[in-house]
PDB file of C-alpha atoms and ligand atoms in Angstrom:
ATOM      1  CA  UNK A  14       6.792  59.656  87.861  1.00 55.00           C
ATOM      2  CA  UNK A  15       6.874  56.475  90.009  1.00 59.00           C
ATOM      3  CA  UNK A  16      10.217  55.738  91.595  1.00 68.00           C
ATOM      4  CA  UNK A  17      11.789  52.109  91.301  1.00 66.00           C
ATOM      5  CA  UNK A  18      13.325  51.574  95.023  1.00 93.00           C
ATOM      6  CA  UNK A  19      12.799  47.808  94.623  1.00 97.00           C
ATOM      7  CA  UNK A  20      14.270  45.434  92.267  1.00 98.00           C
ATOM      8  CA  UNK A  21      14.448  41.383  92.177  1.00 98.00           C
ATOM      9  CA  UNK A  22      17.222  39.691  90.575  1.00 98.00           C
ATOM     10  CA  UNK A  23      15.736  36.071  89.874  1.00 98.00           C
ATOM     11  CA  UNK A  24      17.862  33.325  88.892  1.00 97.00           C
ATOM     12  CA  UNK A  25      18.821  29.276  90.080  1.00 97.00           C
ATOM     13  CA  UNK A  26      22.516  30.610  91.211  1.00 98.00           C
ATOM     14  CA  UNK A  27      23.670  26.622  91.520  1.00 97.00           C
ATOM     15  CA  UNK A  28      26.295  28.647  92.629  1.00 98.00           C
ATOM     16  CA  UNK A  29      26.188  31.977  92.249  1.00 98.00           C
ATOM     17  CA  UNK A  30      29.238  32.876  89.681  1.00 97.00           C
ATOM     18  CA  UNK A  31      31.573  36.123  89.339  1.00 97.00           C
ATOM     19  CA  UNK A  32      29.008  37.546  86.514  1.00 96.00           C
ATOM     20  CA  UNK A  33      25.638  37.045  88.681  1.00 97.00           C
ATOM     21  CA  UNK A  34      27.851  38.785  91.406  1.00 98.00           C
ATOM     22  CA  UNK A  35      29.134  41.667  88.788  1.00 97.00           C
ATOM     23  CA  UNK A  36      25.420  42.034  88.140  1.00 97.00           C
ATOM     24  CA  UNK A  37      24.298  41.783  91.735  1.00 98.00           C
ATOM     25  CA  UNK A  38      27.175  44.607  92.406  1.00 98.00           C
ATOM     26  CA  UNK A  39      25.708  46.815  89.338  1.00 97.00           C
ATOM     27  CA  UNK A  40      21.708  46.550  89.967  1.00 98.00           C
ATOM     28  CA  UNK A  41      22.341  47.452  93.657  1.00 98.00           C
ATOM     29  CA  UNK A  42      23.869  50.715  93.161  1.00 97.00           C
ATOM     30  CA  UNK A  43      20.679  51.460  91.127  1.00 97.00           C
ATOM     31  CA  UNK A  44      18.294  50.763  93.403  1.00 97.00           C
ATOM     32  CA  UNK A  45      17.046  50.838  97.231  1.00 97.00           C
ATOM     33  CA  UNK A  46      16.565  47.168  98.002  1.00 98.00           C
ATOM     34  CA  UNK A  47      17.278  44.797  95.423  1.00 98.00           C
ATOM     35  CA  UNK A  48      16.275  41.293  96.370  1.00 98.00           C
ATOM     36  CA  UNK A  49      18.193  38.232  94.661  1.00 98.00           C
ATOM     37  CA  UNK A  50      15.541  35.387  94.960  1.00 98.00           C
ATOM     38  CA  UNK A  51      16.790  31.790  94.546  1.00 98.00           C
ATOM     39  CA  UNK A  52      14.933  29.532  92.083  1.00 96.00           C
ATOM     40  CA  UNK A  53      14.080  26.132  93.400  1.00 93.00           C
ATOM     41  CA  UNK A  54      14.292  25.135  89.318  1.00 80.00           C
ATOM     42  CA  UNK A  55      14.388  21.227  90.069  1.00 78.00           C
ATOM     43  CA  UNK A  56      14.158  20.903  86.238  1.00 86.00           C
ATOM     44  CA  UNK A  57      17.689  21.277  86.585  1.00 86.00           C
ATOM     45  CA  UNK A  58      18.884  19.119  88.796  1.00 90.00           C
ATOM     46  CA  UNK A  59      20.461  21.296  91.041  1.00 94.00           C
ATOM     47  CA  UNK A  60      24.043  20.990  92.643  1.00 96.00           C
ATOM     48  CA  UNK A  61      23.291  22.868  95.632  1.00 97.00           C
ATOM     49  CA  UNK A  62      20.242  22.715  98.020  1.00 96.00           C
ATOM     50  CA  UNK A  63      18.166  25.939  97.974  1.00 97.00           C
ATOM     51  CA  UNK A  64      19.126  26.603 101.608  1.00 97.00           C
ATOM     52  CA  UNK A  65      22.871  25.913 100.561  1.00 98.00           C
ATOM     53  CA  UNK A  66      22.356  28.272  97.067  1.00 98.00           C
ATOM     54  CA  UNK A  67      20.921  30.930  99.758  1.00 98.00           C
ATOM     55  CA  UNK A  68      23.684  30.593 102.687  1.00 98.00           C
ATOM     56  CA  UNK A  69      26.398  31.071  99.930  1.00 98.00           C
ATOM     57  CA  UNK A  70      24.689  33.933  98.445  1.00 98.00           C
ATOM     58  CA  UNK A  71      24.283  35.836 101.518  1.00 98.00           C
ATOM     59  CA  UNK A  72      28.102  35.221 102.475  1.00 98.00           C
ATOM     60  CA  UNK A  73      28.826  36.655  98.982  1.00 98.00           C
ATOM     61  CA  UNK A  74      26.918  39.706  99.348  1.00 98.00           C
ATOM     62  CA  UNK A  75      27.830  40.154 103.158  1.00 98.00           C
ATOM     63  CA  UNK A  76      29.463  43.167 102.254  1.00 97.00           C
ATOM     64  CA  UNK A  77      25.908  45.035 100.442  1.00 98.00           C
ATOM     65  CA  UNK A  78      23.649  46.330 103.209  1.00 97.00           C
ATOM     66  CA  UNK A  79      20.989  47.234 100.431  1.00 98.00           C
ATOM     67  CA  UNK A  80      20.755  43.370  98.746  1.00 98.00           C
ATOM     68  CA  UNK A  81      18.214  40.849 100.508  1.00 98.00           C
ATOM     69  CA  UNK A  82      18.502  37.170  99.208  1.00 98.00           C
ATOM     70  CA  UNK A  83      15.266  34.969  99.664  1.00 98.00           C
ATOM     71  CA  UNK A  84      13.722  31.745  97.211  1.00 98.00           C
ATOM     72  CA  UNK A  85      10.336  31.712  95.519  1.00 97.00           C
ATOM     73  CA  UNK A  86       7.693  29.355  95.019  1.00 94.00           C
ATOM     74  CA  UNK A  87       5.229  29.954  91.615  1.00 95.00           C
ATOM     75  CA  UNK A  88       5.299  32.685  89.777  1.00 97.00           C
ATOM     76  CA  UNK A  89       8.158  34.994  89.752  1.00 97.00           C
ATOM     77  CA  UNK A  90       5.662  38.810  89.492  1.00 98.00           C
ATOM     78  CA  UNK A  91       3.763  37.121  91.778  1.00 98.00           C
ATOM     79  CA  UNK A  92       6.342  36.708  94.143  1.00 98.00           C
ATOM     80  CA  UNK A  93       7.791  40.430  93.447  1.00 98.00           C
ATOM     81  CA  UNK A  94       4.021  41.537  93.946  1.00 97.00           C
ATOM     82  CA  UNK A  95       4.395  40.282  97.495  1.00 97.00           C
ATOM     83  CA  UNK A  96       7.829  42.140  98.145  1.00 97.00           C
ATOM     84  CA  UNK A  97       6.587  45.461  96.201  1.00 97.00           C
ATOM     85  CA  UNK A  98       9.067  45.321  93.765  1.00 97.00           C
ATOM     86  CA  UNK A  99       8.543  47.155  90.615  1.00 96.00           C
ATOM     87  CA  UNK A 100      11.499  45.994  88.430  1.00 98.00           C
ATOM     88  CA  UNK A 101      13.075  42.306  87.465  1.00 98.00           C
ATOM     89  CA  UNK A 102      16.456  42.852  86.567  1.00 98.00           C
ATOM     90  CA  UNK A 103      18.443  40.475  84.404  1.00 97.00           C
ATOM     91  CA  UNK A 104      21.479  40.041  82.941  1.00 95.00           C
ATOM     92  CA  UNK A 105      22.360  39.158  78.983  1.00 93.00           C
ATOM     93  CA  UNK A 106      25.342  37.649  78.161  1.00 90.00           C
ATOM     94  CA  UNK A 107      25.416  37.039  74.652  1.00 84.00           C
ATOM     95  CA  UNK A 108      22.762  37.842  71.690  1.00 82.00           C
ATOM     96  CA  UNK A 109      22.204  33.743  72.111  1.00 82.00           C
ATOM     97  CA  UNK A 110      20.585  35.030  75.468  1.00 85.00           C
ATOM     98  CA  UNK A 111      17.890  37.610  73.667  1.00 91.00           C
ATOM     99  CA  UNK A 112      15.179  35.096  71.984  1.00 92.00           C
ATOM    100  CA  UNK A 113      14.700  33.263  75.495  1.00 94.00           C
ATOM    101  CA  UNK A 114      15.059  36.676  77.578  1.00 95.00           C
ATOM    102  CA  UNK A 115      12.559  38.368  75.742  1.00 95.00           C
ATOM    103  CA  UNK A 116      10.155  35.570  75.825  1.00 96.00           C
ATOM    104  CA  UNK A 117      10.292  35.444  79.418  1.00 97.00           C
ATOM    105  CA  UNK A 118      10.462  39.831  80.065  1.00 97.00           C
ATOM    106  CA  UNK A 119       6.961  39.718  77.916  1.00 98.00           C
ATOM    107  CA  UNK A 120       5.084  36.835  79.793  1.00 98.00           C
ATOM    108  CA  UNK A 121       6.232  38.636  82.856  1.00 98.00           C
ATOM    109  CA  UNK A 122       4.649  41.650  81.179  1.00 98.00           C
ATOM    110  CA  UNK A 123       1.661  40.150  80.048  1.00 98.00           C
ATOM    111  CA  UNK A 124       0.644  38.460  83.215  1.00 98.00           C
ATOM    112  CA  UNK A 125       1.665  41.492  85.486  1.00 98.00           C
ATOM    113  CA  UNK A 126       2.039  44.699  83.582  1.00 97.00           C
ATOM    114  CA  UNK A 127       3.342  46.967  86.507  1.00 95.00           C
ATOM    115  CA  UNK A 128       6.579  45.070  86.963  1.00 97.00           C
ATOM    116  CA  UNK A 129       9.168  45.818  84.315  1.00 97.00           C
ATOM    117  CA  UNK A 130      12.213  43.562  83.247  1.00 97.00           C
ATOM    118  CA  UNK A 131      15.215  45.548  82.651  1.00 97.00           C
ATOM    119  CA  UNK A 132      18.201  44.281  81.418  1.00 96.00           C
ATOM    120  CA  UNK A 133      22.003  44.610  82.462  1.00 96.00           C
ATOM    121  CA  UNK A 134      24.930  44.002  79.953  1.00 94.00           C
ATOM    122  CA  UNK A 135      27.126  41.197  81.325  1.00 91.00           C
ATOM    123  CA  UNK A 136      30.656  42.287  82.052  1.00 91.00           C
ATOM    124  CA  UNK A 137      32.942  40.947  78.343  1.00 91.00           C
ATOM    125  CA  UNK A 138      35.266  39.375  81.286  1.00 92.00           C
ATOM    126  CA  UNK A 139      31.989  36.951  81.673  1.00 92.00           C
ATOM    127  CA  UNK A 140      29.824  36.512  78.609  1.00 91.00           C
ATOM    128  CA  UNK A 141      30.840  33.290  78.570  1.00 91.00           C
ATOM    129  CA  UNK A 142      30.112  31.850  82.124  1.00 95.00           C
ATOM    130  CA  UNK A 143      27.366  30.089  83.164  1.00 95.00           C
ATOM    131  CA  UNK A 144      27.169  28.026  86.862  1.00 96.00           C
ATOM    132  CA  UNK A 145      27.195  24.756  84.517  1.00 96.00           C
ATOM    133  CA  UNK A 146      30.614  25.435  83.301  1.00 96.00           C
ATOM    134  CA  UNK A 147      31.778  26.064  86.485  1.00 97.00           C
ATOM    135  CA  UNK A 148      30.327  23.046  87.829  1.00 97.00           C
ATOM    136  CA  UNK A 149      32.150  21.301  85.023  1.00 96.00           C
ATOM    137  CA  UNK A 150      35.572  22.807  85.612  1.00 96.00           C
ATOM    138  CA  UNK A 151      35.167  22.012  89.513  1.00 96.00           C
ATOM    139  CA  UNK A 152      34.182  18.301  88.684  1.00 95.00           C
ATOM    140  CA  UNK A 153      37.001  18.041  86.488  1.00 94.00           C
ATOM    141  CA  UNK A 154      39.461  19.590  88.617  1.00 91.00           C
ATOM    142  CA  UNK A 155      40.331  22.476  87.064  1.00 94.00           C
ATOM    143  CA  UNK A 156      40.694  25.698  89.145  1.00 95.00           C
ATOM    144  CA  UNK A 157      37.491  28.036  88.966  1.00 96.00           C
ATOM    145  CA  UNK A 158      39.879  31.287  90.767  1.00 95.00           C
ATOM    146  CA  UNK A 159      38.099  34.100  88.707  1.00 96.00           C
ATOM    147  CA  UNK A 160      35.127  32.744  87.376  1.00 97.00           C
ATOM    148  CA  UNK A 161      32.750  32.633  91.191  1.00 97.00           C
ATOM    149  CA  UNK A 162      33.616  34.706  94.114  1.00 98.00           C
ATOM    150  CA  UNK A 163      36.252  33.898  96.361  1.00 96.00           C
ATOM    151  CA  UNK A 164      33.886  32.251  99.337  1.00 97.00           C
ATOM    152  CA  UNK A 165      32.362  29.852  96.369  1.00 97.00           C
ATOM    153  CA  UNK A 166      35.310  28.149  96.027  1.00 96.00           C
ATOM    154  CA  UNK A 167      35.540  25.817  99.281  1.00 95.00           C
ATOM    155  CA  UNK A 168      31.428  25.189  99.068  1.00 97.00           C
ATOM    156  CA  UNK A 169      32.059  24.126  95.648  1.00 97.00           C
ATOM    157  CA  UNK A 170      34.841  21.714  96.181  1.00 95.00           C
ATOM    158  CA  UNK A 171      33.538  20.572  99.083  1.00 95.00           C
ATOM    159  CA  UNK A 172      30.252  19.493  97.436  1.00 96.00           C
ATOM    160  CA  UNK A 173      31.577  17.946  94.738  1.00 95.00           C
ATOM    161  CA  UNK A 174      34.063  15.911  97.187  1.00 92.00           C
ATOM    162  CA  UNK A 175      37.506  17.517  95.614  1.00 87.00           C
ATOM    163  CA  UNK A 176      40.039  19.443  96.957  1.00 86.00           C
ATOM    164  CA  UNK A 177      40.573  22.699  96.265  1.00 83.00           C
ATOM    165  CA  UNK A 178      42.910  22.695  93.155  1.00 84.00           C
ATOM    166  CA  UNK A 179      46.337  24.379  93.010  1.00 74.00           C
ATOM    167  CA  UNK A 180      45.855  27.163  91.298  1.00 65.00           C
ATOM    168  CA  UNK A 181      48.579  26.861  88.814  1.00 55.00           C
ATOM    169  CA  UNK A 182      46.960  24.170  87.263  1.00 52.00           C
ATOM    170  CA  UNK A 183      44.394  26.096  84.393  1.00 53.00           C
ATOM    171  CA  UNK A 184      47.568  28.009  82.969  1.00 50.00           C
ATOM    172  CA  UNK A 185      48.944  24.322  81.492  1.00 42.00           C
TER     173      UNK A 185
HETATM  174  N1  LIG B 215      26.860  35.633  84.578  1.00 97.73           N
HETATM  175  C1  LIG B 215      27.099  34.318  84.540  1.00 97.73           C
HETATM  176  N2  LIG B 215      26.153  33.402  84.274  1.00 97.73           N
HETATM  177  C2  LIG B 215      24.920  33.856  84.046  1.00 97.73           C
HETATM  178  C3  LIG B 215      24.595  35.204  84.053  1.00 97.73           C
HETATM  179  C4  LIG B 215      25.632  36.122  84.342  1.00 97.73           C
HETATM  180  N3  LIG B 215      25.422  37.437  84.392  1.00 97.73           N
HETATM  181  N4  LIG B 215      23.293  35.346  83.775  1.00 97.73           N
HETATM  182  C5  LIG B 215      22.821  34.107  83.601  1.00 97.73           C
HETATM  183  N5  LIG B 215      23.802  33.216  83.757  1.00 97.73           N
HETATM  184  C6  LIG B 215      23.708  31.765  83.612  1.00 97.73           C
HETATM  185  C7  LIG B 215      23.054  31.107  84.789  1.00 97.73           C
HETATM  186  O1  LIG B 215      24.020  30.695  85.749  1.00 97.73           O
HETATM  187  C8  LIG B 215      22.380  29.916  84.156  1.00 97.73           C
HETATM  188  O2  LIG B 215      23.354  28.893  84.042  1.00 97.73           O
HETATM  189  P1  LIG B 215      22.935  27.355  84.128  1.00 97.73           P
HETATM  190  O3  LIG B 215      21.951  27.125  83.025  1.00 97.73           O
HETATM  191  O4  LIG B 215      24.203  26.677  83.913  1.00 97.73           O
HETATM  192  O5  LIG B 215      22.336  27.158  85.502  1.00 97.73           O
HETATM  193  C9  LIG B 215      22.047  30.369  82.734  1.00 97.73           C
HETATM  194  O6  LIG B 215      22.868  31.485  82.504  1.00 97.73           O
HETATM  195  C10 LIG B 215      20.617  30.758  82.531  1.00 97.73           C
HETATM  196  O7  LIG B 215      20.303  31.800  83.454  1.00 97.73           O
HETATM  197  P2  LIG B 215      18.794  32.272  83.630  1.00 97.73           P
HETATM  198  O8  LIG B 215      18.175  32.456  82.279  1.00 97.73           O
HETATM  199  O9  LIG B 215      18.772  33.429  84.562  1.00 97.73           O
HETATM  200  O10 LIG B 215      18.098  30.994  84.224  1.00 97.73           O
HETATM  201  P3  LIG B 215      18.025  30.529  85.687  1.00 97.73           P
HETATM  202  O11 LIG B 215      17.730  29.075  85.692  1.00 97.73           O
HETATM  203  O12 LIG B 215      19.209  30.959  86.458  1.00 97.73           O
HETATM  204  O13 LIG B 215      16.732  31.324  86.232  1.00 97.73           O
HETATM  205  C11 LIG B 215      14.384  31.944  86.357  1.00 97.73           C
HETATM  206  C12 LIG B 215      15.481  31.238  85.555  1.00 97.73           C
HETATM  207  C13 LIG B 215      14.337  31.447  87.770  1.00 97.73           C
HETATM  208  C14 LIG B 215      14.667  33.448  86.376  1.00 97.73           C
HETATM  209  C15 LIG B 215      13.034  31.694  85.619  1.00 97.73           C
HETATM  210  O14 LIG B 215      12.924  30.305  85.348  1.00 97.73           O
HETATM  211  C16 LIG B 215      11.832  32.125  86.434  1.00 97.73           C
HETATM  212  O15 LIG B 215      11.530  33.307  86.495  1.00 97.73           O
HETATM  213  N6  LIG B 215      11.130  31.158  87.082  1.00 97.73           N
HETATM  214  C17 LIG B 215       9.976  31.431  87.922  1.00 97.73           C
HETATM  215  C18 LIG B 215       8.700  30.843  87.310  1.00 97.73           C
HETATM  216  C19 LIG B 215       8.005  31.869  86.434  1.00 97.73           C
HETATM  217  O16 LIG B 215       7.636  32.936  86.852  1.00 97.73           O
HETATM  218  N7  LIG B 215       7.852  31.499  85.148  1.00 97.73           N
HETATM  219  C20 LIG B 215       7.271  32.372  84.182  1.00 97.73           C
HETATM  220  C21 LIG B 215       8.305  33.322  83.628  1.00 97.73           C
HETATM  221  S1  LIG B 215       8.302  33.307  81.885  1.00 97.73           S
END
Protein backbone atom coordinates (compact mmCIF):
# COMPACT_ATOMS: atom_id res chain seq x y z
CA UNK A 1 0.00 0.00 0.00
CA UNK A 2 1.20 3.47 -1.12
CA UNK A 3 1.15 6.10 1.59
CA UNK A 4 -0.51 9.63 0.90
CA UNK A 5 2.10 12.14 2.73
CA UNK A 6 1.13 14.86 0.22
CA UNK A 7 -2.07 16.53 -0.36
CA UNK A 8 -3.11 19.90 -2.36
CA UNK A 9 -5.99 21.84 -1.35
CA UNK A 10 -6.83 23.92 -4.63
CA UNK A 11 -9.13 26.70 -4.56
CA UNK A 12 -9.33 30.89 -5.63
CA UNK A 13 -9.46 31.78 -1.64
CA UNK A 14 -10.50 35.66 -2.73
CA UNK A 15 -10.09 35.53 0.74
CA UNK A 16 -9.66 32.60 2.32
CA UNK A 17 -12.95 32.16 4.71
CA UNK A 18 -13.46 30.35 8.25
CA UNK A 19 -14.68 27.01 6.26
CA UNK A 20 -11.53 26.84 3.72
CA UNK A 21 -9.58 27.38 7.07
CA UNK A 22 -11.79 24.55 9.04
CA UNK A 23 -10.84 22.44 6.05
CA UNK A 24 -7.25 23.55 5.81
CA UNK A 25 -7.15 22.70 9.81
CA UNK A 26 -8.84 19.09 9.07
CA UNK A 27 -6.78 17.86 5.80
CA UNK A 28 -3.53 18.80 7.63
CA UNK A 29 -3.85 16.58 10.49
CA UNK A 30 -4.27 13.84 7.81
CA UNK A 31 -1.46 14.28 6.00
CA UNK A 32 2.47 15.16 5.89
CA UNK A 33 2.55 18.27 3.74
CA UNK A 34 -0.56 19.53 2.49
CA UNK A 35 -0.08 22.35 0.04
CA UNK A 36 -3.03 25.02 -0.39
CA UNK A 37 -2.35 26.35 -3.99
CA UNK A 38 -3.99 29.68 -4.95
CA UNK A 39 -5.97 29.80 -8.23
CA UNK A 40 -5.20 32.74 -10.41
CA UNK A 41 -9.15 32.09 -11.69
CA UNK A 42 -9.37 35.63 -13.50
CA UNK A 43 -12.78 34.33 -14.73
CA UNK A 44 -13.76 35.64 -11.56
CA UNK A 45 -12.72 38.76 -11.22
CA UNK A 46 -10.85 38.50 -8.27
CA UNK A 47 -10.87 40.88 -5.13
CA UNK A 48 -7.50 40.16 -4.08
CA UNK A 49 -4.21 39.92 -6.11
CA UNK A 50 -2.74 36.38 -6.13
CA UNK A 51 0.29 37.63 -4.16
CA UNK A 52 -2.26 39.38 -1.70
CA UNK A 53 -4.67 35.88 -1.67
CA UNK A 54 -1.12 34.12 -0.84
CA UNK A 55 0.35 36.69 1.92
CA UNK A 56 -3.07 36.38 3.76
CA UNK A 57 -3.11 32.74 3.53
CA UNK A 58 0.22 32.18 4.90
CA UNK A 59 -0.55 34.67 7.92
CA UNK A 60 -3.64 32.45 8.48
CA UNK A 61 -1.90 29.28 8.60
CA UNK A 62 1.25 30.76 10.45
CA UNK A 63 0.46 28.62 13.17
CA UNK A 64 0.63 24.90 10.83
CA UNK A 65 4.27 23.94 10.29
CA UNK A 66 3.01 21.01 7.95
CA UNK A 67 0.75 23.44 5.34
CA UNK A 68 2.77 25.12 2.34
CA UNK A 69 0.69 27.77 0.34
CA UNK A 70 1.88 28.39 -3.36
CA UNK A 71 -0.42 29.44 -6.89
CA UNK A 72 -0.63 27.39 -10.06
CA UNK A 73 -0.56 28.03 -13.58
CA UNK A 74 -2.52 25.19 -16.06
CA UNK A 75 -3.59 22.27 -14.98
CA UNK A 76 -4.22 21.57 -11.43
CA UNK A 77 -2.65 17.28 -11.53
CA UNK A 78 -0.24 18.74 -13.45
CA UNK A 79 0.79 21.08 -11.02
CA UNK A 80 0.41 18.36 -8.03
CA UNK A 81 2.57 16.06 -10.42
CA UNK A 82 5.32 18.61 -9.97
CA UNK A 83 4.98 18.78 -6.03
CA UNK A 84 4.44 14.78 -5.74
CA UNK A 85 1.27 15.00 -4.34
CA UNK A 86 -0.95 12.07 -4.52
CA UNK A 87 -4.31 13.43 -3.21
CA UNK A 88 -6.59 16.75 -4.08
CA UNK A 89 -8.59 17.38 -1.22
CA UNK A 90 -11.81 19.35 -1.34
CA UNK A 91 -14.40 20.42 0.59
CA UNK A 92 -18.48 20.00 -0.06
CA UNK A 93 -20.70 22.18 1.40
CA UNK A 94 -24.01 21.37 0.34
CA UNK A 95 -25.45 18.45 -2.08
CA UNK A 96 -25.75 21.75 -4.60
CA UNK A 97 -21.83 21.29 -4.48
CA UNK A 98 -21.83 17.35 -5.74
CA UNK A 99 -22.83 17.63 -9.67
CA UNK A 100 -19.91 20.28 -10.23
CA UNK A 101 -17.44 18.42 -7.66
CA UNK A 102 -17.74 15.27 -9.24
CA UNK A 103 -17.34 16.59 -12.66
CA UNK A 104 -14.20 18.13 -11.80
CA UNK A 105 -12.73 14.85 -9.20
CA UNK A 106 -13.32 12.64 -12.62
CA UNK A 107 -11.54 14.94 -15.25
CA UNK A 108 -8.85 15.12 -12.66
CA UNK A 109 -9.08 11.33 -12.75
CA UNK A 110 -9.26 10.87 -16.25
CA UNK A 111 -6.40 13.05 -17.25
CA UNK A 112 -4.10 11.86 -14.30
CA UNK A 113 -5.25 8.65 -12.74
CA UNK A 114 -2.64 8.45 -9.81
CA UNK A 115 -3.91 11.55 -8.06
CA UNK A 116 -7.12 11.01 -6.15
CA UNK A 117 -9.75 13.74 -5.08
CA UNK A 118 -11.02 13.14 -1.71
CA UNK A 119 -13.56 14.97 -0.21
CA UNK A 120 -14.04 16.70 3.31
CA UNK A 121 -17.55 17.47 4.82
CA UNK A 122 -17.79 21.23 5.45
CA UNK A 123 -18.28 22.10 9.08
CA UNK A 124 -22.78 22.74 9.41
CA UNK A 125 -21.39 26.14 11.15
CA UNK A 126 -20.30 26.90 7.28
CA UNK A 127 -22.29 25.17 4.58
CA UNK A 128 -23.43 28.24 3.71
CA UNK A 129 -20.28 30.48 3.16
CA UNK A 130 -18.66 31.16 0.22
CA UNK A 131 -15.73 34.20 -0.18
CA UNK A 132 -18.55 35.99 -2.42
CA UNK A 133 -20.82 36.41 0.46
CA UNK A 134 -18.29 37.61 2.47
CA UNK A 135 -17.18 39.99 0.00
CA UNK A 136 -20.78 41.11 -0.06
CA UNK A 137 -21.25 41.55 3.67
CA UNK A 138 -17.78 43.52 3.81
CA UNK A 139 -18.95 45.84 0.86
CA UNK A 140 -22.07 46.40 2.53
CA UNK A 141 -20.78 46.98 5.85
CA UNK A 142 -21.88 44.38 7.72
CA UNK A 143 -19.45 42.68 10.19
CA UNK A 144 -17.86 39.34 8.76
CA UNK A 145 -16.46 38.37 12.84
CA UNK A 146 -17.00 34.52 12.39
CA UNK A 147 -17.33 33.87 8.94
CA UNK A 148 -13.02 34.42 7.80
CA UNK A 149 -10.29 34.20 10.26
CA UNK A 150 -9.48 36.84 12.51
CA UNK A 151 -6.25 38.34 10.38
CA UNK A 152 -8.84 38.53 7.20
CA UNK A 153 -10.66 41.04 8.64
CA UNK A 154 -8.35 44.30 8.34
CA UNK A 155 -7.08 43.00 4.59
CA UNK A 156 -10.62 42.83 3.77
CA UNK A 157 -11.75 46.19 4.90
CA UNK A 158 -8.89 47.69 3.89
CA UNK A 159 -9.33 46.56 0.26
CA UNK A 160 -12.59 47.36 -0.08
CA UNK A 161 -11.81 51.02 1.44
CA UNK A 162 -14.21 50.54 4.75
CA UNK A 163 -13.57 50.54 8.14
CA UNK A 164 -13.69 47.83 10.13
CA UNK A 165 -17.38 47.62 11.34
CA UNK A 166 -18.48 47.63 15.00
CA UNK A 167 -19.21 44.48 15.68
CA UNK A 168 -22.56 44.92 17.19
CA UNK A 169 -23.91 45.86 14.09
CA UNK A 170 -25.06 42.09 12.35
CA UNK A 171 -27.15 41.31 15.63
CA UNK A 172 -29.81 44.35 14.48
N1 LIG B 1 -15.99 26.94 3.05
C1 LIG B 1 -16.40 28.10 2.54
N2 LIG B 1 -16.47 28.36 1.23
C2 LIG B 1 -16.10 27.38 0.40
C3 LIG B 1 -15.67 26.13 0.85
C4 LIG B 1 -15.62 25.93 2.25
N3 LIG B 1 -15.20 24.78 2.78
N4 LIG B 1 -15.38 25.36 -0.21
C5 LIG B 1 -15.63 26.11 -1.29
N5 LIG B 1 -16.06 27.32 -0.92
C6 LIG B 1 -16.47 28.42 -1.79
C7 LIG B 1 -15.31 29.13 -2.40
O1 LIG B 1 -14.92 30.25 -1.61
C8 LIG B 1 -15.87 29.59 -3.73
O2 LIG B 1 -16.58 30.79 -3.49
P1 LIG B 1 -16.67 31.91 -4.63
O3 LIG B 1 -17.33 31.26 -5.81
O4 LIG B 1 -17.51 32.92 -3.99
O5 LIG B 1 -15.25 32.35 -4.91
C9 LIG B 1 -16.92 28.53 -4.09
O6 LIG B 1 -17.20 27.87 -2.88
C10 LIG B 1 -16.46 27.53 -5.10
O7 LIG B 1 -15.28 26.89 -4.60
P2 LIG B 1 -14.43 25.94 -5.54
O8 LIG B 1 -15.36 25.01 -6.26
O9 LIG B 1 -13.34 25.33 -4.74
O10 LIG B 1 -13.91 26.92 -6.65
P3 LIG B 1 -12.68 27.83 -6.62
O11 LIG B 1 -12.87 28.91 -7.63
O12 LIG B 1 -12.35 28.28 -5.25
O13 LIG B 1 -11.51 26.85 -7.14
C11 LIG B 1 -10.35 25.39 -8.71
C12 LIG B 1 -11.65 26.13 -8.37
C13 LIG B 1 -9.18 26.33 -8.69
C14 LIG B 1 -10.11 24.29 -7.68
C15 LIG B 1 -10.54 24.75 -10.12
O14 LIG B 1 -11.04 25.74 -11.00
C16 LIG B 1 -9.25 24.20 -10.69
O15 LIG B 1 -8.82 23.12 -10.30
N6 LIG B 1 -8.61 24.95 -11.62
C17 LIG B 1 -7.35 24.56 -12.23
C18 LIG B 1 -7.53 24.27 -13.73
C19 LIG B 1 -7.82 22.80 -13.96
O16 LIG B 1 -7.07 21.93 -13.60
N7 LIG B 1 -8.99 22.54 -14.57
C20 LIG B 1 -9.44 21.21 -14.81
C21 LIG B 1 -10.13 20.65 -13.59
S1 LIG B 1 -11.69 20.00 -13.99
Amino acid sequence: MTECRIAIYPGSFDPVTSGHYDIIVRASRLFEKLIVAVAPNPAKQPLFTVEERIAILQEVCASLPNVQVETFEGLLVDFAMKRGAQVIVKGLRAVSDFDYELQMALTNRRLCPQIETIFMMTNSEYVFLSSSMVKEIARLGGSVQGLVPKAVEPHLYRKLGRAVPNRETNRG
